[in-house]
Amino acid sequence: MSEVLFEIRDLVKEFKGVTALDRVSTTIRRGEVVFIVGPSGSGKSTLLRCLNLLEIPTGGTISFRGRDVSTRRRLHKFRQQVGMVFQHFNLFPNLTIHRNITLAPVRTGKATPAEAAARADELLERIGLIGKKDAYPAQLSGGQKQRVAIVRALAMNPEVLLFDEPTSALDPEMVGEVLGLMKDLVRDGMTMVVVTHEIGFAAEVASRVIFMDHGRIAADGTPDEVIRHSPQPRIREFFSRVL
Amino acid sequence: MRYFLLLMTGLLLSGVWGCSGSDKPKLVMVTNATFRPYEFVSGQKIDGIDPAIVREIADALGYELEIQDMSFDSLIAAVQSGRADIAAAGITVTEERKKQVLFTDSYVIAEQLIVVRRDAPYQMVADLKKAVIGVQHGTTGDLYVTKNIREPERYAHAPLVISALLAGKVDAAVLDSEPARVFVQQKAADLRLLTVPLTSEEYAFAIGKHNPDLLVRVNRELRRLKQEGRLDSIIRHYRELCEVEAEQDVVGGHRSMMAHLRDSLYVNFVKDRRYLYLWNGFLVTVCVTFFAVLLGIAIGFVVAVIRSTADQTGRWKAADWCCRVYLTVIRGTPAVVQLLIIYFVIFGAVDVNKICVAIVAFGINSGAYVAEIIRGGIMSIDRGQMEAGQSLGLTYSQTMRMVILPQALKNVLPALGNEGIVLLKETSVSGYIALQDLTKGGDIIRSQTYDAFLPLMAVALIYLAVVMLLTRLLGILEKRLKRNE
Ligand SMILES: Nc1ncnc2c1ncn2[C@@H]1O[C@H](COP(=O)(O)OP(=O)(O)O)[C@@H](O)[C@H]1O
Ligand SMILES: [Mg+2]
């Protein structure tokens, strides 16, 4: 079996009285493509955001490659190894597309400006947006923005990429291009954790599916086990509605 | 832009170091130079009976004399606090003032006279019971009228009282006899004096209670000047000088409107190079505003970053608390009051250039408003921006510097520009610490020509022109920034 990246034990997250995560435990290994699905408000985003400590857990432990990160002090060093793609892209509107991509590698010391620029060109070439390198985010379509956001995260050469509903804010005709890029990443062997409502896509590319309900993991297994043949009526009913 | 900065810095520095002199000990005299013939601004210098007498005394005692101009009601405080050694401004000896300062022997007996419009029915003091009376704030005329007749209208200086009288805002003006005579002579067609004085009183110099030694020495010199007849000749010299000038400044009665306007323009702006008061005042105003804006932005920036960081991360609690106190105090008190406190209390004992005091005061004042503007700008940036920066492995401060602040500043640029414009106008209260800014320049012209209209209009037009120019530049800048989106 491949190396363990995330080891999550009894993770609890409470927001002023609301328990968003209730003793969640799971393991994510290198090369896995884990999809997190479930009803709205079940804690999917919270779990994902705890993985790179954008949310600080109120209980339990998260270790990354064998090291407890919830007590780590220099969080940015840890976050450099974990990329994240947001529902609303969160590109930096004050910077060009090219600068959006090179900013973090240069400022964190991961690459020289020249290396970062070459890598950004290569990534933009790959997603066919090299012609937009000097444009600003506001000049791009939603699908283009999300693909730039993905390669911006890739430019840091992360160990794992987290996606929080990457296609939910897109017009339907743009969903395909983003899913296409994600599929390419799967083929390249990228470790990915994806929160999505695109169940068909999950069934197609996931190596594992986690079903969340009321802040707990209700099922954790292969797409077949969770999406198609779950023994739990509540889960079967959920998928029959969305598929 | 760079040349402009250089120019401004030069202006500031020449102001700061321009006043160094010989190594004789300094005697600082304060006065309010709007009281002919006792003290008035002539060219760029303060001249008159009081400066001339004090200069003779200072010379005899081996001091180098430095004269500072300030509002009349601040004079007593200035010698009390030790900012100044001697106040010489036609100050009347009263029991109240004696409690606060030491008075020298008197050098003049003056009367409070009543000036009315030529066509007004008043003849005696008793007729004034129902009249609206104008006085100069803080003078004995003010005290006497308040106590014995009725609550007066109080103006900042004597020429304003006369302007108010001419404009029909008050029915009578109570003024010291010397300036009253000069005014009436200048506007003989419109004004007259009541023959009986309201009261008579003694003028003396005021010295701080901590300095009885100086009092003894000044009194000795005063006695000598009296014996030598020098005192009388000084007083006579300035009375005559002012009477001659007053005749020259009279803008005559029965001419066409155009000719009248032309004469007024000449007297107010051209004669004796009076336009220099406006020009120099304008430079001071621009200089103070420019550096105060820079200081304000620097302070505001730091405060806004501290406040937002404390809000978002819970760090820097103590610094945040200090910032809150700063914001509450500065935004809860008027700028004039802050200016006076900084001048008299904080810089009370040390001798600093007034331009610097004004820059510091207005910079600190503006910083509070700028801080809230910038903080609003930071708060208006979507939380996702900070999350995206941090998820890429940038630190909080890196994301702040490279992502959040550039966007926030761009968003608040119009508001910052507005703050600059507000500040420009706010500096017009600099006259309270006798800094000769644009507004004060207009005041000085008015104190010489007794014309309230033209100098005020000129000052207003200059402010308006600067504000319109700034608004225009700001618009261009905004448009240029919008282009990258
Ligand atoms: N910042 C927050 N403050 C308060 N409550 C929150 C916050 N974020 C999430 N929650 C609550 O936590 C629960 C889980 O939310 P979330 O993880 O966003 O669910 P999902 O992504 O599955 O829709 C919800 O009840 C939500 O209201
Ligand atoms: Mg969600």
XYZ file of N, CA, C and O in Angstrom, chain A residues 49 52 76 79-80 82 86 90-94 103-104 107-108 136 138 152 156, chain B residues 382-385 387-395 398 402-403 406-407 484-485:
160
model
N -11.967 21.627 4.512
C -11.237 22.821 4.947
C -10.422 22.562 6.207
O -9.464 23.292 6.482
N -6.610 21.366 5.281
C -5.473 22.297 5.191
C -5.556 23.381 6.266
O -4.930 24.430 6.159
N 1.918 27.749 7.259
C 2.079 27.988 5.828
C 3.025 26.976 5.188
O 2.865 26.616 4.032
N 0.849 24.091 4.476
C -0.126 24.369 3.411
C 0.524 24.399 2.037
O -0.145 24.220 1.016
N 1.844 24.654 1.985
C 2.518 24.646 0.680
C 2.435 23.279 0.018
O 2.587 23.167 -1.196
N -0.253 21.282 0.259
C -1.658 20.908 0.068
C -2.355 21.983 -0.757
O -2.579 23.084 -0.273
N -11.301 26.313 -5.054
C -12.521 26.776 -4.389
C -13.703 26.835 -5.354
O -13.530 26.972 -6.566
N -11.658 32.187 -6.509
C -10.768 33.007 -5.681
C -9.438 33.342 -6.356
O -8.395 33.324 -5.723
N -9.502 33.650 -7.637
C -8.297 34.194 -8.280
C -8.057 35.588 -7.715
O -8.975 36.217 -7.200
N -6.815 36.068 -7.828
C -6.507 37.405 -7.320
C -6.784 38.429 -8.416
O -6.037 38.501 -9.397
N -7.836 39.228 -8.284
C -8.246 40.099 -9.390
C -7.250 41.216 -9.683
O -7.289 41.809 -10.758
N -6.368 41.481 -8.726
C -5.414 42.572 -8.946
C -4.171 42.116 -9.706
O -3.316 42.929 -10.024
N 2.916 33.849 -8.307
C 3.064 34.542 -7.020
C 3.539 33.620 -5.893
O 4.571 33.860 -5.273
N 2.778 32.544 -5.657
C 3.106 31.695 -4.508
C 4.445 30.963 -4.674
O 5.269 30.995 -3.752
N 7.152 33.644 -4.009
C 7.177 34.225 -2.667
C 7.476 33.209 -1.569
O 7.950 33.577 -0.499
N 7.159 31.937 -1.817
C 7.456 30.941 -0.792
C 8.861 30.385 -0.982
O 9.302 29.537 -0.220
N -6.403 39.880 -17.100
C -6.777 39.858 -15.690
C -7.953 38.906 -15.509
O -8.714 38.670 -16.461
N -10.861 39.112 -14.418
C -12.191 39.577 -14.810
C -12.456 39.394 -16.305
O -13.608 39.417 -16.740
N -2.988 27.121 -10.865
C -2.324 27.935 -9.853
C -1.940 27.064 -8.653
O -0.837 27.173 -8.110
N 2.436 24.910 -7.288
C 3.184 24.708 -6.040
C 3.647 23.267 -5.895
O 4.224 22.900 -4.866
N -13.368 39.969 -0.256
C -13.931 38.644 -0.011
C -12.960 37.793 0.806
O -11.764 37.765 0.539
N -13.514 37.071 1.806
C -12.711 36.216 2.675
C -11.935 35.176 1.864
O -10.867 34.717 2.240
N -12.535 34.793 0.718
C -11.908 33.792 -0.149
C -10.523 34.199 -0.628
O -9.688 33.336 -0.914
N -10.244 35.503 -0.683
C -8.932 35.948 -1.143
C -7.849 35.559 -0.139
O -6.793 35.068 -0.507
N -8.169 33.187 2.061
C -8.107 31.722 2.086
C -7.297 31.192 0.916
O -6.497 30.266 1.064
N -7.486 31.804 -0.258
C -6.743 31.336 -1.430
C -5.248 31.561 -1.215
O -4.427 30.668 -1.469
N -4.881 32.726 -0.716
C -3.470 33.019 -0.470
C -2.874 32.033 0.521
O -1.792 31.472 0.297
N -3.610 31.808 1.611
C -3.081 30.907 2.637
C -3.042 29.462 2.149
O -2.131 28.712 2.494
N -4.036 29.078 1.334
C -4.038 27.692 0.850
C -2.868 27.441 -0.099
O -2.449 26.307 -0.294
N -2.326 28.531 -0.663
C -1.165 28.366 -1.536
C 0.134 28.325 -0.731
O 1.216 28.165 -1.301
N 0.027 28.524 0.571
C 1.225 28.467 1.400
C 1.837 29.828 1.664
O 2.926 29.928 2.217
N 1.137 30.902 1.262
C 1.603 32.243 1.628
C 1.216 32.487 3.086
O 0.226 31.945 3.566
N 1.992 33.314 3.777
C 1.633 33.617 5.160
C 0.518 34.659 5.176
O 0.206 35.256 4.140
N 1.989 37.967 4.060
C 2.268 38.004 2.617
C 0.963 38.202 1.831
O 0.893 39.027 0.922
N 0.297 41.378 -0.539
C 0.322 41.220 -1.995
C -1.048 41.050 -2.625
O -1.210 41.258 -3.817
N -2.013 40.661 -1.828
C -3.331 40.394 -2.407
C -4.401 41.326 -1.841
O -5.106 42.003 -2.581
N -3.513 45.655 -1.839
C -3.619 46.331 -3.146
C -5.074 46.486 -3.599
O -5.459 47.535 -4.114
N -5.876 45.472 -3.355
C -7.282 45.569 -3.752
C -8.026 46.545 -2.862
O -8.830 47.356 -3.329
N -7.039 48.113 -15.392
C -6.570 46.725 -15.210
C -7.645 45.850 -14.615
O -7.474 45.315 -13.549
N -8.779 45.715 -15.268
C -9.745 44.780 -14.686
C -10.515 44.061 -15.744
O -10.539 44.495 -16.886
